Amino acid sequence: MPLGDLKTTRLPAGAVLVVGAGLAGLFMALKLAPRRVYILTSMRQGEGAASAWAQGGIASAIGAGDTAADHARDTVAAGDGLVDERVALILTSEGPARVRDLMQYGVEFDTDPRGDLVLSLEAAHGRPRVARVKGDLAGKAIIETMVAQAKAAKHITPLLGWRAETLLSDGKGGIAGAMARKDDGSLMAVQADITVMTTGGVGGLFKITTNPKTSRGDALGMAAVHGAVIRDPEFVQFHPTAIDIDQDPNPLATEALRGEGAVLVTADGKRFMDKYHKDGELAPRDDVSRAVFAQIQKGEPPFLDCRAAVGAHFPEEFPTVFASCMSAGIDPRTDLIPIAPAVHYHMGGIMTDDEGRSNLPGLWAVGECAATGVHGANRLASNSLLEAIVFGNRAANAINTEDHPKRQADHIGPQPWLAMTPDVSETLRIAMTKYCGVLRDADGLNTLLDIIAELTDQVGEANPLIAARFIASGALAREESRGGHTRTDFPDEVEPPRSSYITYDQLV
Ligand code: SIN
């Protein structure tokens, strides 16, 4: 592979390098004002950010009669024993103020004629608390608003079209910025005193996913090789109602549809969720995903039936889902929607404290690529956008109130381009879905690790392959079934619940 030209740049003292331009990165960048912020992103406009694809909306205890304690209780229950309750309470206590911040930035959530927020019910929430925008357009509307705010902010400088590839070491165990590459192979070393990873999740490592294909766990790989602790990498969330049509990534049919009363049925219209969980269609996401997968395995393909619950209102209430269905010739007003579970969210990631600090001095992480312990083994619906803004704000406050030593990279030089070729990518994605999907076992996970090793021999230790190794190794080591991680060879939970903390040196 070509080595490419290399240029180097040093950010001003105390400036922050944010890697990634989804909701976590943009919100934090705005909150860091007036501190200088440079946003490094392979995107041009925020169009590839997973945040922009979020349909359901943003959960918070903002409605009359709701409380942070109730929201935290639901978050803890969904997380199946592994949620850090203290961190969950931080999320839910600070959530309403941050949602109001979004409104001040200009996000127009759906309101009733009195001007109060319309709040929707989603699975495993004890009450309606999800704010939406024009039905299923919350992610898109929020990201558009954040991009406009960031463009207008004088303290923010975008570095567009650069994909971060490695982190720069300061030679003393800390991180001093990042090395990024353009599509033409050229390299740029950006030295910074403070580096924050906000690159999102891992869905692009899997064949069946609702995430952008560019969400491949790069931050995890980059941080891990420098010694960052990776927490709970095995916990990947499957969304039960990805639309099963010939599209890659799979479009989502938002959980809000089930909140409105849509039901899961067989091809002949018979409901099946009551056989799997007492809460039926509104059971936690991991339970519904396993049920949907079991139906597929039984040869009884599952469908989402929105005809009675949404019917003629579909185009106005859920325009994104409607357009996806119609593009495949399915009219959800009259037809059943074919569904399958798809990788949707990564609960694991770079271990951080509740203000985004990793164990490496100078390196912070926020949003889906971070693991604070707030989601445990299974994230509660619509808590992800909330996580991005609550912890983005906390990281910004912490960065703005502490002193930061000058960090200088100990070595900057050309590096090989470890590009994932289309063939390698496709082989990895198919293997991840087959062997590390809704159901897992030791034989499959060992096969997967062999495949990852072969692919690594072909292209070198590319970040997605490192991230895949963490997920597969974590899944092999966790000999129990909990939350989003189901081992057919270890079907029970092991008490007491424990998080896993893995470093690069410990990888299988
Ligand atoms: C959905 O709309 O079903 C997804 C929302 C989420 O992932 O929380």
Coordinates of C-alpha atoms and ligand atoms in Angstrom, one line a residue:
M1 CA 0.0 0.0 0.0
P2 CA 1.3 3.5 -0.7
L3 CA 2.6 5.4 2.3
G4 CA 1.3 8.8 1.2
D5 CA 2.5 12.3 1.9
L6 CA 2.7 13.4 5.5
K7 CA 2.1 16.8 6.9
T8 CA 2.1 17.7 10.6
T9 CA 0.2 20.3 12.5
R10 CA 0.2 21.3 16.2
L11 CA -3.0 22.7 17.7
P12 CA -2.7 25.7 20.0
A13 CA -2.0 25.0 23.7
G14 CA -5.1 23.7 25.4
A15 CA -7.0 23.2 22.2
V16 CA -9.1 20.0 22.0
L17 CA -8.9 17.5 19.1
V18 CA -12.3 15.9 18.8
V19 CA -12.3 12.8 16.6
G20 CA -15.8 12.2 15.1
A21 CA -18.7 14.4 14.3
G22 CA -21.8 12.7 15.6
L23 CA -24.0 14.1 18.3
A24 CA -21.4 13.5 21.1
G25 CA -18.6 15.3 19.3
L26 CA -20.7 18.2 18.1
F27 CA -22.5 18.8 21.4
M28 CA -19.3 18.6 23.4
A29 CA -17.5 20.9 20.9
L30 CA -20.2 23.5 21.4
K31 CA -20.1 23.2 25.2
L32 CA -16.3 23.6 25.2
A33 CA -16.6 27.3 24.1
P34 CA -14.6 29.5 24.2
R35 CA -11.8 26.9 24.2
R36 CA -10.5 26.1 20.7
V37 CA -11.8 22.9 19.2
Y38 CA -10.8 21.0 16.0
I39 CA -13.2 18.4 14.8
L40 CA -11.5 15.6 12.7
T41 CA -13.9 13.7 10.6
S42 CA -13.9 11.5 7.5
M43 CA -17.4 13.0 6.7
R44 CA -18.1 16.2 4.8
Q45 CA -21.3 17.2 6.7
G46 CA -22.3 14.8 9.4
E47 CA -24.3 12.8 6.9
G48 CA -22.7 9.5 7.9
A49 CA -23.1 9.9 11.6
A50 CA -25.1 7.1 13.2
S51 CA -26.8 9.8 15.4
A52 CA -28.5 11.2 12.3
W53 CA -30.1 7.8 11.7
A54 CA -31.7 7.6 15.2
Q55 CA -35.5 7.4 14.7
G56 CA -37.1 7.0 18.1
G57 CA -35.8 10.1 19.7
I58 CA -34.3 11.0 23.0
A59 CA -35.4 9.7 26.4
S60 CA -35.5 11.9 29.5
A61 CA -37.5 12.4 32.6
I62 CA -38.8 15.7 31.3
G63 CA -42.5 15.0 31.4
A64 CA -44.9 16.0 34.3
G65 CA -44.8 13.4 37.0
D66 CA -41.7 11.6 35.7
T67 CA -38.5 11.4 37.8
A68 CA -34.9 10.8 37.3
A69 CA -35.1 7.9 39.8
D70 CA -37.8 6.2 37.7
H71 CA -35.9 6.7 34.5
A72 CA -32.7 5.3 36.2
R73 CA -34.7 2.3 37.5
D74 CA -35.8 1.4 33.9
T75 CA -32.2 1.9 32.7
V76 CA -30.8 -0.4 35.4
A77 CA -33.5 -3.0 34.8
A78 CA -32.9 -3.1 31.0
G79 CA -29.1 -3.4 31.6
D80 CA -29.5 -6.8 33.2
G81 CA -27.3 -6.5 36.3
L82 CA -24.4 -4.6 34.8
V83 CA -25.5 -0.9 34.9
D84 CA -23.5 1.3 37.2
E85 CA -26.5 2.7 39.1
R86 CA -24.6 5.9 40.2
V87 CA -23.8 6.6 36.5
A88 CA -27.4 5.9 35.4
L89 CA -28.6 8.4 37.9
I90 CA -26.2 11.0 36.6
L91 CA -27.6 10.3 33.1
T92 CA -31.2 10.6 34.1
S93 CA -30.8 13.6 36.5
E94 CA -28.9 15.7 34.0
G95 CA -30.9 14.5 31.0
P96 CA -33.8 17.0 31.1
A97 CA -31.5 20.1 31.3
R98 CA -29.5 18.8 28.3
V99 CA -32.7 18.2 26.3
R100 CA -33.7 21.8 27.0
D101 CA -30.2 22.8 25.7
L102 CA -31.0 21.0 22.5
M103 CA -34.3 23.1 22.3
Q104 CA -32.3 26.2 22.9
Y105 CA -29.9 25.3 20.1
G106 CA -33.0 25.1 17.9
V107 CA -34.2 21.5 17.8
E108 CA -38.0 21.6 17.4
F109 CA -39.3 18.5 19.2
D110 CA -43.0 17.6 18.6
T111 CA -45.3 19.5 20.9
D112 CA -49.0 19.4 21.6
P113 CA -51.4 22.4 21.0
R114 CA -50.5 23.7 24.5
G115 CA -46.8 23.7 23.6
D116 CA -45.9 20.7 25.8
L117 CA -43.5 18.0 24.5
V118 CA -45.3 15.0 23.1
L119 CA -43.6 12.1 24.7
S120 CA -43.7 8.5 23.3
L121 CA -43.6 5.2 25.0
E122 CA -40.8 2.7 24.0
A123 CA -40.0 -0.8 25.1
A124 CA -38.9 -1.3 28.8
H125 CA -39.8 2.3 29.7
G126 CA -42.3 2.5 32.6
R127 CA -43.9 5.5 31.0
P128 CA -43.8 7.7 27.9
R129 CA -40.6 9.8 28.0
V130 CA -39.2 9.9 24.5
A131 CA -39.2 13.2 22.7
R132 CA -39.5 13.0 19.0
V133 CA -39.2 15.2 15.9
K134 CA -41.8 14.9 13.2
G135 CA -42.4 11.3 14.1
D136 CA -39.2 9.4 13.3
L137 CA -36.8 12.2 12.3
A138 CA -35.2 13.1 15.7
G139 CA -31.7 12.0 14.9
K140 CA -31.6 13.8 11.5
A141 CA -33.1 17.0 12.9
I142 CA -30.8 17.1 15.9
I143 CA -27.7 16.5 13.8
E144 CA -28.7 19.2 11.3
T145 CA -29.2 21.7 14.1
M146 CA -25.8 20.7 15.7
V147 CA -24.0 21.0 12.4
A148 CA -25.5 24.5 11.8
Q149 CA -24.5 25.6 15.3
A150 CA -21.0 24.2 15.0
K151 CA -20.5 25.9 11.6
A152 CA -21.5 29.2 13.1
A153 CA -19.3 28.8 16.2
K154 CA -16.1 30.7 16.0
H155 CA -14.2 28.4 18.4
I156 CA -14.7 25.3 16.2
T157 CA -12.6 24.4 13.2
P158 CA -13.6 21.4 11.1
L159 CA -10.9 19.2 9.6
L160 CA -13.1 17.5 7.0
G161 CA -12.4 14.4 5.0
W162 CA -9.7 13.0 7.3
R163 CA -10.2 9.5 8.8
A164 CA -8.3 9.1 12.1
E165 CA -6.0 6.1 11.8
T166 CA -3.7 6.0 14.8
L167 CA -3.2 7.9 18.0
L168 CA 0.1 9.7 18.7
S169 CA 2.0 8.6 21.8
D170 CA 3.7 11.2 24.0
G171 CA 6.2 8.6 24.9
K172 CA 5.2 8.7 28.6
G173 CA 2.0 6.6 28.4
G174 CA -0.2 9.5 27.3
I175 CA -1.8 10.5 24.0
A176 CA -0.7 13.6 22.1
G177 CA -3.2 13.8 19.2
A178 CA -4.0 11.6 16.2
M179 CA -2.7 10.7 12.7
A180 CA -5.4 10.8 10.0
R181 CA -5.6 9.9 6.4
K182 CA -7.4 11.2 3.3
D183 CA -8.9 9.0 0.6
D184 CA -5.9 9.8 -1.6
G185 CA -3.6 8.2 1.0
S186 CA -2.0 11.4 2.3
L187 CA -1.4 11.6 6.1
M188 CA -1.8 14.4 8.6
A189 CA -0.4 14.3 12.1
V190 CA -2.4 16.5 14.4
Q191 CA -0.6 17.1 17.8
A192 CA -3.0 18.1 20.6
D193 CA -2.9 18.4 24.4
I194 CA -6.4 16.9 24.7
T195 CA -7.8 14.2 22.3
V196 CA -11.4 13.1 22.6
M197 CA -12.8 10.1 20.7
T198 CA -16.4 10.3 19.7
T199 CA -16.5 8.0 16.7
G200 CA -19.6 5.9 17.4
G201 CA -20.0 2.2 17.4
V202 CA -19.2 -1.1 15.7
G203 CA -22.3 -2.1 13.6
G204 CA -20.3 -1.9 10.3
L205 CA -18.2 -4.9 11.5
F206 CA -21.4 -7.0 11.0
K207 CA -23.3 -8.0 7.9
I208 CA -26.7 -7.3 9.3
T209 CA -26.7 -3.8 10.9
T210 CA -28.7 -0.6 11.1
N211 CA -25.4 1.4 11.5
P212 CA -23.5 3.2 8.8
K213 CA -20.8 0.8 7.3
T214 CA -18.2 3.3 8.5
S215 CA -19.0 2.5 12.1
R216 CA -16.3 -0.1 12.5
G217 CA -14.9 0.3 16.0
D218 CA -11.9 2.3 14.8
A219 CA -11.6 4.3 18.1
L220 CA -11.5 1.1 20.1
G221 CA -8.7 -0.3 18.0
M222 CA -6.7 3.0 18.0
A223 CA -7.0 3.4 21.8
A224 CA -6.4 -0.2 22.7
V225 CA -3.0 -0.5 21.0
H226 CA -1.8 2.3 23.3
G227 CA -3.0 0.4 26.4
A228 CA -6.6 1.8 26.8
V229 CA -8.8 -0.6 28.8
I230 CA -11.7 -1.8 26.8
R231 CA -14.8 -2.5 28.9
D232 CA -17.5 -5.1 28.1
P233 CA -16.7 -5.4 24.3
E234 CA -18.9 -8.5 24.0
F235 CA -22.1 -6.5 24.7
V236 CA -23.5 -5.7 21.3
Q237 CA -27.2 -4.7 21.0
F238 CA -29.4 -6.2 18.3
H239 CA -32.4 -4.2 17.3
P240 CA -35.3 -6.6 16.8
T241 CA -37.1 -4.8 14.0
A242 CA -34.6 -4.0 11.2
I243 CA -36.5 -4.1 8.0
D244 CA -35.6 -7.3 6.2
I245 CA -35.3 -6.1 2.6
D246 CA -32.3 -6.2 0.3
Q247 CA -30.5 -3.1 1.6
D248 CA -27.2 -2.8 3.3
P249 CA -27.3 -1.4 6.0
N250 CA -30.8 -2.5 6.9
P251 CA -33.2 0.3 7.4
L252 CA -34.8 0.5 10.9
A253 CA -38.4 0.2 11.9
T254 CA -38.3 2.3 15.1
E255 CA -39.3 0.8 18.4
A256 CA -41.7 3.7 18.7
L257 CA -44.0 1.8 16.3
R258 CA -44.4 -0.9 19.0
G259 CA -44.9 1.9 21.5
E260 CA -47.8 3.0 19.4
G261 CA -49.3 -0.5 19.5
A262 CA -47.7 -2.2 16.5
V263 CA -47.4 -6.0 17.0
L264 CA -45.1 -8.8 16.0
V265 CA -46.8 -11.5 14.0
T266 CA -46.2 -14.6 11.8
A267 CA -46.9 -14.5 8.1
D268 CA -50.5 -15.5 8.8
G269 CA -50.9 -12.7 11.3
K270 CA -50.6 -14.6 14.6
R271 CA -48.9 -12.7 17.5
F272 CA -46.0 -14.6 19.1
M273 CA -44.4 -12.4 21.7
D274 CA -46.5 -13.7 24.5
K275 CA -44.7 -17.1 24.2
Y276 CA -41.4 -15.4 24.9
H277 CA -41.9 -12.6 27.5
K278 CA -44.6 -11.4 29.8
D279 CA -44.3 -7.8 28.5
G280 CA -44.9 -8.9 24.9
E281 CA -43.8 -6.4 22.2
L282 CA -42.7 -4.0 24.9
A283 CA -40.2 -6.4 26.5
P284 CA -36.5 -5.2 26.7
R285 CA -34.8 -5.1 23.3
D286 CA -32.5 -8.1 23.9
D287 CA -35.6 -10.3 24.8
V288 CA -37.5 -9.2 21.7
S289 CA -34.4 -9.7 19.5
R290 CA -34.0 -13.3 20.7
A291 CA -37.7 -14.0 20.1
V292 CA -37.6 -12.6 16.6
F293 CA -34.4 -14.6 15.9
A294 CA -36.0 -17.8 17.3
Q295 CA -39.0 -17.3 14.9
I296 CA -36.6 -17.1 12.0
Q297 CA -34.7 -20.2 13.1
K298 CA -38.0 -22.1 13.4
G299 CA -38.8 -21.2 9.8
E300 CA -41.7 -18.9 10.8
P301 CA -40.5 -15.5 9.5
P302 CA -41.5 -12.6 11.7
F303 CA -43.3 -9.4 10.7
L304 CA -44.2 -6.1 12.2
D305 CA -47.9 -5.4 11.8
C306 CA -48.6 -1.6 12.0
R307 CA -51.9 -1.7 10.1
A308 CA -54.2 -1.2 13.1
A309 CA -51.9 0.8 15.3
V310 CA -50.7 3.3 12.7
G311 CA -52.5 2.6 9.5
A312 CA -53.3 5.6 7.3
H313 CA -51.2 7.9 9.5
F314 CA -48.0 6.2 8.5
P315 CA -46.6 8.7 6.0
E316 CA -46.9 11.6 8.4
E317 CA -46.1 9.8 11.7
F318 CA -43.2 7.7 10.5
P319 CA -41.9 9.2 7.2
T320 CA -38.5 7.5 7.3
V321 CA -39.9 4.0 7.9
F322 CA -42.6 4.6 5.4
A323 CA -40.1 5.6 2.7
S324 CA -37.9 2.6 3.4
C325 CA -40.8 0.2 3.1
M326 CA -42.2 1.8 0.0
S327 CA -38.7 1.6 -1.6
A328 CA -39.1 -2.2 -1.4
G329 CA -42.7 -2.3 -2.6
I330 CA -44.1 -2.7 0.9
D331 CA -47.0 -0.4 1.9
P332 CA -47.0 -0.6 5.7
R333 CA -50.5 0.8 5.8
T334 CA -51.8 -2.4 4.3
D335 CA -48.8 -4.9 4.3
L336 CA -46.8 -6.6 7.0
I337 CA -43.2 -5.4 7.3
P338 CA -40.6 -8.2 7.2
I339 CA -38.1 -7.9 10.0
A340 CA -34.9 -9.3 11.4
P341 CA -32.6 -8.5 14.3
A342 CA -29.6 -6.3 13.3
V343 CA -26.6 -5.0 15.2
H344 CA -27.6 -1.5 16.4
Y345 CA -25.5 -0.4 19.3
H346 CA -22.3 -1.2 21.2
M347 CA -22.7 -1.1 25.0
G348 CA -18.9 -1.8 25.4
G349 CA -16.1 0.5 24.4
I350 CA -13.2 2.5 25.7
M351 CA -13.5 2.5 29.5
T352 CA -14.0 6.0 30.9
D353 CA -15.0 7.6 34.1
D354 CA -18.3 9.6 34.3
E355 CA -16.6 12.6 32.8
G356 CA -15.1 10.8 29.8
R357 CA -11.5 10.3 30.9
S358 CA -9.9 7.1 29.7
N359 CA -7.0 5.4 31.6
L360 CA -4.5 7.1 29.2
P361 CA -3.6 10.7 30.1
G362 CA -4.7 13.1 27.4
L363 CA -7.3 10.7 25.9
W364 CA -11.0 11.0 26.5
A365 CA -14.0 9.2 25.0
V366 CA -17.7 10.1 24.8
G367 CA -20.8 8.5 23.4
E368 CA -21.1 5.1 21.9
C369 CA -17.3 4.4 21.6
A370 CA -17.0 5.0 25.4
A371 CA -18.1 2.6 28.1
T372 CA -19.1 4.4 31.3
G373 CA -21.2 1.5 32.6
V374 CA -24.4 3.4 32.0
H375 CA -25.9 0.8 29.6
G376 CA -24.7 -2.4 31.3
A377 CA -25.5 -5.5 29.2
N378 CA -28.4 -4.0 27.2
R379 CA -29.1 -0.3 26.5
L380 CA -32.6 1.1 27.3
A381 CA -34.3 2.5 24.1
S382 CA -33.5 6.1 23.2
N383 CA -30.9 6.5 25.9
S384 CA -28.1 6.8 23.3
L385 CA -28.7 10.3 22.2
L386 CA -29.2 11.3 25.8
E387 CA -25.8 9.7 26.7
A388 CA -24.1 11.7 23.9
I389 CA -25.3 15.0 25.3
V390 CA -25.1 14.3 29.0
F391 CA -21.6 12.9 28.9
G392 CA -20.5 15.3 26.2
N393 CA -21.5 18.2 28.5
R394 CA -19.7 16.6 31.5
A395 CA -16.5 16.0 29.5
A396 CA -16.6 19.6 28.3
N397 CA -17.0 21.0 31.8
A398 CA -14.2 18.8 33.1
I399 CA -11.9 19.7 30.3
N400 CA -12.7 23.4 30.8
T401 CA -12.0 23.3 34.5
E402 CA -8.7 21.4 34.7
D403 CA -5.1 22.1 33.8
H404 CA -3.7 20.3 30.8
P405 CA 0.0 19.7 30.4
K406 CA 1.6 20.3 27.0
R407 CA 1.8 17.0 25.1
Q408 CA 4.3 16.4 22.4
A409 CA 4.3 13.3 20.2
D410 CA 7.5 11.3 20.7
H411 CA 7.5 10.1 17.1
I412 CA 5.8 11.2 13.9
G413 CA 6.5 9.4 10.6
P414 CA 4.9 7.7 7.7
Q415 CA 2.9 4.6 8.4
P416 CA 1.5 1.8 6.3
W417 CA -2.0 2.2 5.1
L418 CA -3.8 -0.8 6.6
A419 CA -6.9 -0.5 4.4
M420 CA -9.7 -3.0 4.7
T421 CA -10.2 -4.2 1.2
P422 CA -13.8 -4.9 0.1
D423 CA -13.2 -8.7 0.2
V424 CA -11.7 -8.6 3.7
S425 CA -14.5 -6.4 4.9
E426 CA -17.2 -8.6 3.5
T427 CA -15.6 -11.8 4.9
L428 CA -15.3 -10.2 8.3
R429 CA -18.9 -8.9 8.3
I430 CA -20.4 -12.2 7.3
A431 CA -18.3 -14.1 9.9
M432 CA -19.2 -11.6 12.7
T433 CA -22.9 -12.0 12.0
K434 CA -22.7 -15.8 11.7
Y435 CA -20.5 -16.5 14.7
C436 CA -21.0 -13.5 17.0
G437 CA -24.7 -12.7 16.4
V438 CA -27.8 -13.1 18.5
L439 CA -26.7 -16.6 19.5
R440 CA -23.1 -17.5 20.2
D441 CA -21.1 -20.5 21.3
A442 CA -17.4 -21.4 21.9
D443 CA -17.0 -23.3 18.6
G444 CA -18.3 -20.5 16.5
L445 CA -16.3 -17.8 18.4
N446 CA -13.1 -19.8 18.0
T447 CA -13.8 -20.2 14.3
L448 CA -14.4 -16.4 14.1
L449 CA -11.1 -15.7 15.9
D450 CA -9.3 -17.9 13.3
I451 CA -10.9 -16.0 10.5
I452 CA -10.0 -12.6 12.0
A453 CA -6.4 -13.9 12.4
E454 CA -6.3 -14.9 8.7
L455 CA -7.7 -11.5 7.6
T456 CA -5.1 -9.8 9.8
D457 CA -2.3 -11.8 8.0
Q458 CA -3.7 -10.4 4.7
V459 CA -4.0 -6.7 5.5
G460 CA -2.2 -6.1 8.8
E461 CA -3.7 -5.0 12.1
A462 CA -6.3 -2.6 10.8
N463 CA -8.4 -1.0 13.5
P464 CA -11.7 -2.8 12.5
L465 CA -9.9 -6.2 12.9
I466 CA -8.6 -5.2 16.3
A467 CA -12.1 -4.1 17.4
A468 CA -13.6 -7.4 16.0
R469 CA -11.0 -9.3 18.1
F470 CA -12.0 -7.5 21.2
I471 CA -15.7 -8.4 20.6
A472 CA -15.1 -12.0 19.8
S473 CA -12.5 -12.5 22.6
G474 CA -14.9 -10.9 25.1
A475 CA -17.7 -13.1 23.9
L476 CA -15.6 -16.2 24.2
A477 CA -14.5 -15.3 27.7
R478 CA -18.0 -14.5 29.0
E479 CA -19.3 -18.0 29.8
E480 CA -22.8 -16.9 30.6
S481 CA -25.9 -15.4 28.9
R482 CA -26.7 -11.9 29.9
G483 CA -28.3 -8.9 28.2
G484 CA -27.3 -8.7 24.5
H485 CA -24.8 -11.6 24.9
T486 CA -26.4 -15.1 24.6
R487 CA -24.3 -18.2 24.7
T488 CA -26.1 -21.4 23.7
D489 CA -23.4 -23.4 25.6
F490 CA -23.8 -21.3 28.7
P491 CA -27.5 -20.3 28.8
D492 CA -27.6 -19.1 32.5
E493 CA -26.5 -15.9 34.2
V494 CA -23.5 -16.2 36.5
E495 CA -23.8 -14.4 39.8
P496 CA -22.6 -11.9 40.8
P497 CA -22.8 -9.9 37.6
R498 CA -19.4 -8.5 36.5
S499 CA -18.1 -6.2 33.8
S500 CA -15.2 -7.3 31.7
Y501 CA -12.1 -5.1 31.4
I502 CA -9.7 -6.2 28.6
T503 CA -6.5 -4.8 27.3
Y504 CA -4.8 -5.4 24.0
D505 CA -2.1 -7.6 25.6
Q506 CA -4.8 -9.9 27.0
L507 CA -6.5 -10.5 23.7
V508 CA -7.0 -14.1 22.5
Ligands
SIN1 C1 -35.5 3.0 17.6 O1 -36.0 4.0 17.2 O2 -36.0 2.0 17.8 C2 -34.0 3.1 18.0 C3 -33.8 4.0 19.1 C4 -32.7 3.6 20.0 O3 -31.8 2.9 19.5 O4 -32.6 3.9 21.1

